[in-house]
Amino acid sequence: MRLVFMGTPEFAVPSLNTLAAYCQVIAVVTQPDKPKGRRQKIVSPPVKNHALALGLPVLQPLKVKEPGFMQQLTELQPDLIITAAFGQILPGEMLVIPPFGSVNLHASLLPMYRGAAPIHRSVMNGDAVTGVTTMYMTEQLDAGDIILQAALPVMPEENTGQVHDTLAVLGARLLADTVRLIASGQAPRRAQEQDRVSYAPILKRVDEIICWDKPAGMVVNQIRGLNPWPGACTTWDGKEIKISRAALAEHRLGTGRFEGQPGQVADVVRNQGFVVIAGDGRGVMVLEVQPQGKGRMTAAEFVNGYPLAAGSLLGGACHNS
C-alpha cells in the first residue's frame, strides 16, 4: 500500500518508523524548519530528520492548502494518507485524494479530548486511563469515525512526558494494525458518541500558573500535567519558580490538614523538599523546582541555597516568557 505520512514532532516518529518498516511510504510531509531558542537557530522537525535517515523523500509546505502542494500530492497517487501530530488541518478536497481515505492518529480515547493538547489535559485532570485512537479524517477536527482504540492506564506519579512517550509507541502499533485492516478491507468503523465529546484546547499562559486556592490533588495533577513542558509556575520573593515534581504531603501529626493560608509554606522537610498549603488545607510536597534563570534542582537543594522557610508565601502572577 502506497502511503503518504504526515507528522512533525517526536510523538510521530515511532509511527513513521513502524510504517516504513513494512509499507511503501512514498513521501513524508512535515512542517517547515523553524528558528528555535535564544539564538534562533534553524531546527528541522524530528520527523524530517528520521525520514531523511530512512531515505524517504520529504515535503515541507508552508501550508497544505497551497495549490502547488495539492497538485504534488495528487501526482503521488497515494492509496492512503496517514497523519500523526502533523500540525495543520487538511482540507476536504485533500482527504479524498487517496482511494482508501485519510487516517489520523489522535492521542486520546475519542470522543474525549478533541483538540491540540489531549495528553496535557488528561494528565492535568488526573485521569486514571488515557489512550490512542485511529480515525477516518473529516473536515471537522478530530470528529471522524473511529477505527481502532487502545487504552493505557496512567499511574498517579506519571507526568505528561512519560505518558507521551508511552502513547507514541502504543499509537505506532495501533496505526500498523489499522493499515493492515484497511488494506484487507476489514477495518471497523463507528461514529463518535456526541454526548461524550470533550475538548483539549491548546495550552495558554494562564494554564501554567498554580492557583494554591485549589485542592492539593488538583495542584499536584497540574504540576504532573505540565512536566516537562511548559512547566507549572508560581512566585516567591518576586521571582518565578517552576515546580516540576510534587506529591500529596502527609501531616507529621497525622491530622491530614495544615494550619495556614493557601500558598503558605507549612514545613521544610530535610533532604526531601517543602510543603505548601493548598485550598483544601492539605499539603503539596514540592520535590523538584526551577528558579528563575536557573536550571532544575531538587527542592532539597533549593531550600539549602535559598532562604525559604515555614511561613513563606508563594503565589501571584508568573512572568511572561
mmCIF file of C-alpha atoms in Angstrom:
data_model
loop_
_atom_site.group_PDB
_atom_site.id
_atom_site.type_symbol
_atom_site.label_atom_id
_atom_site.label_comp_id
_atom_site.label_asym_id
_atom_site.label_seq_id
_atom_site.Cartn_x
_atom_site.Cartn_y
_atom_site.Cartn_z
ATOM 1 C CA MET A 1 0.000 0.000 0.000
ATOM 2 C CA ARG A 2 1.370 3.412 -1.023
ATOM 3 C CA LEU A 3 1.323 5.764 1.963
ATOM 4 C CA VAL A 4 1.915 9.462 2.423
ATOM 5 C CA PHE A 5 2.839 10.083 6.054
ATOM 6 C CA MET A 6 2.270 13.490 7.654
ATOM 7 C CA GLY A 7 3.737 14.261 11.066
ATOM 8 C CA THR A 8 6.053 16.692 12.812
ATOM 9 C CA PRO A 9 7.141 16.181 16.472
ATOM 10 C CA GLU A 10 8.722 13.302 18.383
ATOM 11 C CA PHE A 11 5.294 11.795 19.019
ATOM 12 C CA ALA A 12 5.028 10.900 15.314
ATOM 13 C CA VAL A 13 8.492 9.332 14.963
ATOM 14 C CA PRO A 14 7.619 5.800 16.217
ATOM 15 C CA SER A 15 4.654 5.760 13.813
ATOM 16 C CA LEU A 16 6.848 6.718 10.865
ATOM 17 C CA ASN A 17 9.459 4.104 11.751
ATOM 18 C CA THR A 18 6.853 1.373 12.179
ATOM 19 C CA LEU A 19 5.010 2.119 8.937
ATOM 20 C CA ALA A 20 8.218 2.491 6.939
ATOM 21 C CA ALA A 21 9.268 -0.993 8.038
ATOM 22 C CA TYR A 22 6.519 -2.776 6.127
ATOM 23 C CA CYS A 23 4.665 -0.234 3.960
ATOM 24 C CA GLN A 24 5.699 1.738 0.917
ATOM 25 C CA VAL A 25 5.973 5.258 2.303
ATOM 26 C CA ILE A 26 6.220 7.304 -0.882
ATOM 27 C CA ALA A 27 6.579 10.698 0.828
ATOM 28 C CA VAL A 28 6.792 12.267 4.262
ATOM 29 C CA VAL A 29 5.135 15.647 4.790
ATOM 30 C CA THR A 30 6.165 17.747 7.770
ATOM 31 C CA GLN A 31 6.239 21.341 8.943
ATOM 32 C CA PRO A 32 8.919 23.744 7.664
ATOM 33 C CA ASP A 33 12.199 24.171 9.547
ATOM 34 C CA LYS A 34 11.862 26.925 12.151
ATOM 35 C CA PRO A 35 14.143 29.131 14.282
ATOM 36 C CA LYS A 36 14.368 27.991 17.888
ATOM 37 C CA GLY A 37 15.889 29.213 21.126
ATOM 38 C CA ARG A 38 17.544 32.468 22.047
ATOM 39 C CA ARG A 39 19.941 32.287 19.122
ATOM 40 C CA GLN A 40 17.089 31.494 16.713
ATOM 41 C CA LYS A 41 18.963 28.559 15.231
ATOM 42 C CA ILE A 42 17.072 26.899 12.369
ATOM 43 C CA VAL A 43 15.905 23.472 13.530
ATOM 44 C CA SER A 44 14.321 20.678 11.497
ATOM 45 C CA PRO A 45 11.285 18.778 12.821
ATOM 46 C CA PRO A 46 12.107 15.366 14.338
ATOM 47 C CA VAL A 47 10.028 13.613 11.666
ATOM 48 C CA LYS A 48 12.098 15.209 8.913
ATOM 49 C CA ASN A 49 15.346 14.030 10.476
ATOM 50 C CA HIS A 50 14.104 10.461 10.808
ATOM 51 C CA ALA A 51 12.603 10.434 7.314
ATOM 52 C CA LEU A 52 15.898 11.515 5.778
ATOM 53 C CA ALA A 53 17.716 8.852 7.799
ATOM 54 C CA LEU A 54 15.331 6.292 6.295
ATOM 55 C CA GLY A 55 15.992 7.636 2.808
ATOM 56 C CA LEU A 56 12.432 8.880 2.349
ATOM 57 C CA PRO A 57 11.513 11.980 0.315
ATOM 58 C CA VAL A 58 10.423 14.907 2.496
ATOM 59 C CA LEU A 59 7.975 17.680 1.621
ATOM 60 C CA GLN A 60 7.633 20.801 3.789
ATOM 61 C CA PRO A 61 4.810 23.017 2.517
ATOM 62 C CA LEU A 62 4.236 26.234 4.419
ATOM 63 C CA LYS A 63 0.520 25.492 4.109
ATOM 64 C CA VAL A 64 -1.011 22.286 2.768
ATOM 65 C CA LYS A 65 -3.786 24.313 1.144
ATOM 66 C CA GLU A 66 -1.323 25.737 -1.389
ATOM 67 C CA PRO A 67 -2.440 24.742 -4.923
ATOM 68 C CA GLY A 68 1.065 23.594 -5.801
ATOM 69 C CA PHE A 69 1.209 21.153 -2.919
ATOM 70 C CA MET A 70 -2.276 19.841 -3.655
ATOM 71 C CA GLN A 71 -1.164 19.056 -7.201
ATOM 72 C CA GLN A 72 2.043 17.461 -5.951
ATOM 73 C CA LEU A 73 0.112 15.216 -3.591
ATOM 74 C CA THR A 74 -2.322 14.198 -6.327
ATOM 75 C CA GLU A 75 0.544 13.230 -8.624
ATOM 76 C CA LEU A 76 1.995 10.964 -5.932
ATOM 77 C CA GLN A 77 -1.155 8.807 -6.193
ATOM 78 C CA PRO A 78 -1.199 7.611 -2.581
ATOM 79 C CA ASP A 79 -3.506 4.796 -1.534
ATOM 80 C CA LEU A 80 -3.771 6.229 1.968
ATOM 81 C CA ILE A 81 -2.784 9.375 3.864
ATOM 82 C CA ILE A 82 -1.711 8.925 7.485
ATOM 83 C CA THR A 83 -1.355 11.856 9.877
ATOM 84 C CA ALA A 84 0.093 11.877 13.388
ATOM 85 C CA ALA A 85 0.544 15.208 15.184
ATOM 86 C CA PHE A 86 1.099 16.946 11.855
ATOM 87 C CA GLY A 87 0.102 20.433 12.972
ATOM 88 C CA GLN A 88 -2.054 21.527 10.043
ATOM 89 C CA ILE A 89 -5.691 20.789 9.216
ATOM 90 C CA LEU A 90 -6.138 19.046 5.871
ATOM 91 C CA PRO A 91 -8.824 20.494 3.572
ATOM 92 C CA GLY A 92 -11.689 18.271 2.494
ATOM 93 C CA GLU A 93 -10.529 18.013 -1.115
ATOM 94 C CA MET A 94 -7.206 16.611 0.101
ATOM 95 C CA LEU A 95 -8.778 13.973 2.334
ATOM 96 C CA VAL A 96 -10.450 12.270 -0.627
ATOM 97 C CA ILE A 97 -7.386 12.077 -2.879
ATOM 98 C CA PRO A 98 -6.422 8.558 -1.687
ATOM 99 C CA PRO A 99 -8.885 5.785 -2.623
ATOM 100 C CA PHE A 100 -8.644 4.330 0.907
ATOM 101 C CA GLY A 101 -9.171 7.718 2.547
ATOM 102 C CA SER A 102 -7.163 9.604 5.162
ATOM 103 C CA VAL A 103 -6.499 8.383 8.698
ATOM 104 C CA ASN A 104 -5.337 10.260 11.785
ATOM 105 C CA LEU A 105 -3.726 9.012 14.987
ATOM 106 C CA HIS A 106 -5.012 11.010 17.971
ATOM 107 C CA ALA A 107 -3.592 10.815 21.497
ATOM 108 C CA SER A 108 -6.826 10.279 23.405
ATOM 109 C CA LEU A 109 -9.752 7.909 23.623
ATOM 110 C CA LEU A 110 -12.066 9.856 21.358
ATOM 111 C CA PRO A 111 -14.560 11.443 21.575
ATOM 112 C CA MET A 112 -12.845 12.696 24.745
ATOM 113 C CA TYR A 113 -10.171 15.369 24.403
ATOM 114 C CA ARG A 114 -10.555 16.505 20.829
ATOM 115 C CA GLY A 115 -8.003 19.191 20.071
ATOM 116 C CA ALA A 116 -4.371 20.204 20.347
ATOM 117 C CA ALA A 117 -3.361 19.183 23.894
ATOM 118 C CA PRO A 118 -5.026 15.858 24.767
ATOM 119 C CA ILE A 119 -2.135 14.388 26.769
ATOM 120 C CA HIS A 120 -1.547 17.513 28.846
ATOM 121 C CA ARG A 121 -5.243 17.935 29.602
ATOM 122 C CA SER A 122 -5.773 14.302 30.527
ATOM 123 C CA VAL A 123 -2.884 14.231 32.995
ATOM 124 C CA MET A 124 -3.842 17.648 34.392
ATOM 125 C CA ASN A 125 -7.343 16.290 35.031
ATOM 126 C CA GLY A 126 -5.931 13.302 36.891
ATOM 127 C CA ASP A 127 -7.368 10.679 34.538
ATOM 128 C CA ALA A 128 -6.522 7.105 35.521
ATOM 129 C CA VAL A 129 -6.827 5.910 31.912
ATOM 130 C CA THR A 130 -5.962 7.502 28.591
ATOM 131 C CA GLY A 131 -5.177 6.045 25.171
ATOM 132 C CA VAL A 132 -4.892 6.477 21.428
ATOM 133 C CA THR A 133 -7.395 6.402 18.585
ATOM 134 C CA THR A 134 -7.175 5.934 14.835
ATOM 135 C CA MET A 135 -9.990 7.514 12.866
ATOM 136 C CA TYR A 136 -11.043 8.453 9.372
ATOM 137 C CA MET A 137 -10.461 12.163 8.941
ATOM 138 C CA THR A 138 -13.160 14.709 8.182
ATOM 139 C CA GLU A 139 -13.036 18.476 7.808
ATOM 140 C CA GLN A 140 -14.200 18.822 11.416
ATOM 141 C CA LEU A 141 -11.298 18.497 13.849
ATOM 142 C CA ASP A 142 -10.952 15.037 15.432
ATOM 143 C CA ALA A 143 -14.592 14.204 14.673
ATOM 144 C CA GLY A 144 -14.255 11.344 12.188
ATOM 145 C CA ASP A 145 -15.405 7.748 12.554
ATOM 146 C CA ILE A 146 -13.284 5.638 14.904
ATOM 147 C CA ILE A 147 -11.345 2.682 13.506
ATOM 148 C CA LEU A 148 -9.352 1.338 16.475
ATOM 149 C CA GLN A 149 -8.540 2.379 20.032
ATOM 150 C CA ALA A 150 -6.031 1.259 22.650
ATOM 151 C CA ALA A 151 -6.248 2.224 26.320
ATOM 152 C CA LEU A 152 -3.346 3.000 28.652
ATOM 153 C CA PRO A 153 -3.511 3.069 32.470
ATOM 154 C CA VAL A 154 -1.869 6.177 33.929
ATOM 155 C CA MET A 155 -0.028 5.853 37.226
ATOM 156 C CA PRO A 156 -0.535 8.656 39.791
ATOM 157 C CA GLU A 157 3.154 9.605 39.677
ATOM 158 C CA GLU A 158 3.484 9.714 35.874
ATOM 159 C CA ASN A 159 3.878 13.057 34.133
ATOM 160 C CA THR A 160 2.892 14.198 30.654
ATOM 161 C CA GLY A 161 6.323 13.461 29.203
ATOM 162 C CA GLN A 162 6.212 9.848 30.353
ATOM 163 C CA VAL A 163 2.645 9.325 29.161
ATOM 164 C CA HIS A 164 3.503 10.997 25.834
ATOM 165 C CA ASP A 165 6.379 8.600 25.170
ATOM 166 C CA THR A 166 4.316 5.516 26.004
ATOM 167 C CA LEU A 167 1.389 6.673 23.867
ATOM 168 C CA ALA A 168 3.713 7.370 20.928
ATOM 169 C CA VAL A 169 4.806 3.721 20.879
ATOM 170 C CA LEU A 170 1.283 2.431 21.518
ATOM 171 C CA GLY A 171 -0.015 4.663 18.727
ATOM 172 C CA ALA A 172 2.546 3.335 16.268
ATOM 173 C CA ARG A 173 1.343 -0.212 16.896
ATOM 174 C CA LEU A 174 -2.272 0.866 16.551
ATOM 175 C CA LEU A 175 -1.531 2.569 13.229
ATOM 176 C CA ALA A 176 0.165 -0.558 11.922
ATOM 177 C CA ASP A 177 -2.888 -2.644 12.842
ATOM 178 C CA THR A 178 -5.147 -0.024 11.281
ATOM 179 C CA VAL A 179 -3.305 -0.033 7.960
ATOM 180 C CA ARG A 180 -3.385 -3.835 7.822
ATOM 181 C CA LEU A 181 -7.148 -3.859 8.385
ATOM 182 C CA ILE A 182 -7.753 -1.152 5.781
ATOM 183 C CA ALA A 183 -5.625 -2.990 3.227
ATOM 184 C CA SER A 184 -7.596 -6.197 3.822
ATOM 185 C CA GLY A 185 -10.970 -4.438 3.658
ATOM 186 C CA GLN A 186 -11.756 -5.417 7.256
ATOM 187 C CA ALA A 187 -11.355 -2.086 9.053
ATOM 188 C CA PRO A 188 -14.180 -1.393 11.531
ATOM 189 C CA ARG A 189 -15.886 1.976 11.549
ATOM 190 C CA ARG A 190 -18.095 3.575 14.193
ATOM 191 C CA ALA A 191 -19.323 7.097 14.717
ATOM 192 C CA GLN A 192 -18.215 9.053 17.756
ATOM 193 C CA GLU A 193 -20.756 9.413 20.560
ATOM 194 C CA GLN A 194 -21.713 13.080 20.513
ATOM 195 C CA ASP A 195 -22.854 13.142 24.137
ATOM 196 C CA ARG A 196 -19.341 12.168 25.282
ATOM 197 C CA VAL A 197 -17.408 14.812 23.345
ATOM 198 C CA SER A 198 -14.900 16.902 25.292
ATOM 199 C CA TYR A 199 -12.091 19.186 24.183
ATOM 200 C CA ALA A 200 -8.395 19.710 24.880
ATOM 201 C CA PRO A 201 -7.601 23.263 23.779
ATOM 202 C CA ILE A 202 -4.043 24.438 23.258
ATOM 203 C CA LEU A 203 -2.308 25.465 26.473
ATOM 204 C CA LYS A 204 -2.276 29.129 27.411
ATOM 205 C CA ARG A 205 -0.089 31.008 29.853
ATOM 206 C CA VAL A 206 -2.868 31.062 32.441
ATOM 207 C CA ASP A 207 -2.862 27.241 32.489
ATOM 208 C CA GLU A 208 0.717 27.283 33.778
ATOM 209 C CA ILE A 209 0.057 29.405 36.873
ATOM 210 C CA ILE A 210 -0.542 27.441 40.061
ATOM 211 C CA CYS A 211 -3.617 28.571 41.970
ATOM 212 C CA TRP A 212 -2.928 27.491 45.530
ATOM 213 C CA ASP A 213 -6.617 28.024 46.378
ATOM 214 C CA LYS A 214 -7.394 24.783 44.545
ATOM 215 C CA PRO A 215 -7.397 21.381 46.286
ATOM 216 C CA ALA A 216 -3.986 19.765 46.728
ATOM 217 C CA GLY A 217 -4.803 16.908 44.367
ATOM 218 C CA MET A 218 -5.616 19.333 41.559
ATOM 219 C CA VAL A 219 -2.367 21.237 42.128
ATOM 220 C CA VAL A 220 -0.309 18.036 42.001
ATOM 221 C CA ASN A 221 -2.059 16.963 38.799
ATOM 222 C CA GLN A 222 -1.406 20.369 37.236
ATOM 223 C CA ILE A 223 2.298 20.026 38.029
ATOM 224 C CA ARG A 224 2.376 16.492 36.585
ATOM 225 C CA GLY A 225 0.449 17.577 33.522
ATOM 226 C CA LEU A 226 2.810 20.440 32.694
ATOM 227 C CA ASN A 227 6.022 18.431 33.175
ATOM 228 C CA PRO A 228 8.344 18.562 31.253
ATOM 229 C CA TRP A 229 6.808 21.370 29.207
ATOM 230 C CA PRO A 230 5.810 24.151 29.657
ATOM 231 C CA GLY A 231 6.064 23.802 33.442
ATOM 232 C CA ALA A 232 3.759 24.844 36.275
ATOM 233 C CA CYS A 233 4.835 28.108 37.861
ATOM 234 C CA THR A 234 4.394 30.150 40.987
ATOM 235 C CA THR A 235 6.270 33.081 42.506
ATOM 236 C CA TRP A 236 8.239 33.647 45.656
ATOM 237 C CA ASP A 237 10.021 36.808 46.748
ATOM 238 C CA GLY A 238 9.009 38.479 43.479
ATOM 239 C CA LYS A 239 10.604 35.855 41.263
ATOM 240 C CA GLU A 240 9.191 32.967 39.266
ATOM 241 C CA ILE A 241 9.685 29.380 40.309
ATOM 242 C CA LYS A 242 8.663 26.465 38.131
ATOM 243 C CA ILE A 243 7.631 23.356 40.004
ATOM 244 C CA SER A 244 8.245 20.199 38.013
ATOM 245 C CA ARG A 245 7.585 17.462 40.562
ATOM 246 C CA ALA A 246 5.334 17.256 43.612
ATOM 247 C CA ALA A 247 3.206 14.844 45.628
ATOM 248 C CA LEU A 248 0.497 14.958 48.264
ATOM 249 C CA ALA A 249 2.024 15.596 51.686
ATOM 250 C CA GLU A 250 1.171 13.856 54.926
ATOM 251 C CA HIS A 251 0.946 15.976 58.078
ATOM 252 C CA ARG A 252 3.582 14.992 60.619
ATOM 253 C CA LEU A 253 0.899 14.756 63.311
ATOM 254 C CA GLY A 254 -1.336 12.628 61.109
ATOM 255 C CA THR A 255 -4.141 15.196 61.045
ATOM 256 C CA GLY A 256 -4.153 15.403 57.241
ATOM 257 C CA ARG A 257 -4.620 19.184 57.222
ATOM 258 C CA PHE A 258 -2.249 22.074 57.743
ATOM 259 C CA GLU A 259 -2.855 25.371 59.526
ATOM 260 C CA GLY A 260 -2.306 28.457 57.387
ATOM 261 C CA GLN A 261 -3.414 30.104 54.169
ATOM 262 C CA PRO A 262 -3.216 28.682 50.627
ATOM 263 C CA GLY A 263 0.254 29.179 49.160
ATOM 264 C CA GLN A 264 1.948 29.306 52.560
ATOM 265 C CA VAL A 265 4.930 27.053 53.245
ATOM 266 C CA ALA A 266 3.853 24.845 56.138
ATOM 267 C CA ASP A 267 7.007 22.824 56.584
ATOM 268 C CA VAL A 268 10.509 22.289 55.240
ATOM 269 C CA VAL A 269 11.424 18.604 55.281
ATOM 270 C CA ARG A 270 15.138 17.919 55.432
ATOM 271 C CA ASN A 271 16.574 16.100 52.383
ATOM 272 C CA GLN A 272 13.149 15.991 50.756
ATOM 273 C CA GLY A 273 11.555 19.359 49.977
ATOM 274 C CA PHE A 274 8.950 21.743 51.333
ATOM 275 C CA VAL A 275 5.205 21.556 51.939
ATOM 276 C CA VAL A 276 2.829 24.203 50.567
ATOM 277 C CA ILE A 277 -0.734 24.518 51.841
ATOM 278 C CA ALA A 278 -3.484 24.141 49.227
ATOM 279 C CA GLY A 279 -7.069 25.375 49.237
ATOM 280 C CA ASP A 280 -8.477 22.302 50.964
ATOM 281 C CA GLY A 281 -5.980 22.535 53.818
ATOM 282 C CA ARG A 282 -3.959 19.599 52.562
ATOM 283 C CA GLY A 283 -0.300 19.905 51.711
ATOM 284 C CA VAL A 284 1.633 19.699 48.457
ATOM 285 C CA MET A 285 5.135 18.312 48.922
ATOM 286 C CA VAL A 286 7.326 20.113 46.383
ATOM 287 C CA LEU A 287 10.127 17.810 45.214
ATOM 288 C CA GLU A 288 11.739 19.494 42.193
ATOM 289 C CA VAL A 289 11.909 23.133 41.111
ATOM 290 C CA GLN A 290 13.489 25.503 38.628
ATOM 291 C CA PRO A 291 14.152 29.015 39.957
ATOM 292 C CA GLN A 292 14.003 31.886 37.501
ATOM 293 C CA GLY A 293 17.184 31.983 35.400
ATOM 294 C CA LYS A 294 18.473 28.677 36.810
ATOM 295 C CA GLY A 295 18.369 25.004 35.903
ATOM 296 C CA ARG A 296 16.249 22.332 37.514
ATOM 297 C CA MET A 297 17.184 21.205 41.010
ATOM 298 C CA THR A 298 15.686 19.144 43.793
ATOM 299 C CA ALA A 299 13.576 21.048 46.271
ATOM 300 C CA ALA A 300 16.043 19.943 48.958
ATOM 301 C CA GLU A 301 18.849 21.667 47.045
ATOM 302 C CA PHE A 302 16.664 24.736 46.634
ATOM 303 C CA VAL A 303 15.941 25.174 50.346
ATOM 304 C CA ASN A 304 19.626 24.691 51.127
ATOM 305 C CA GLY A 305 20.541 27.598 48.847
ATOM 306 C CA TYR A 306 17.612 29.982 49.325
ATOM 307 C CA PRO A 307 16.069 31.492 52.496
ATOM 308 C CA LEU A 308 12.709 29.757 52.066
ATOM 309 C CA ALA A 309 11.226 28.739 55.409
ATOM 310 C CA ALA A 310 7.975 27.773 57.080
ATOM 311 C CA GLY A 311 5.661 30.769 56.791
ATOM 312 C CA SER A 312 6.997 31.897 53.395
ATOM 313 C CA LEU A 313 4.214 32.682 50.945
ATOM 314 C CA LEU A 314 4.067 31.535 47.325
ATOM 315 C CA GLY A 315 1.723 32.885 44.681
ATOM 316 C CA GLY A 316 0.913 35.716 42.339
ATOM 317 C CA ALA A 317 1.236 36.063 38.584
ATOM 318 C CA CYS A 318 4.217 34.490 36.855
ATOM 319 C CA HIS A 319 6.322 36.491 34.438
ATOM 320 C CA ASN A 320 5.660 36.186 30.711
ATOM 321 C CA SER A 321 8.192 34.040 28.899
#
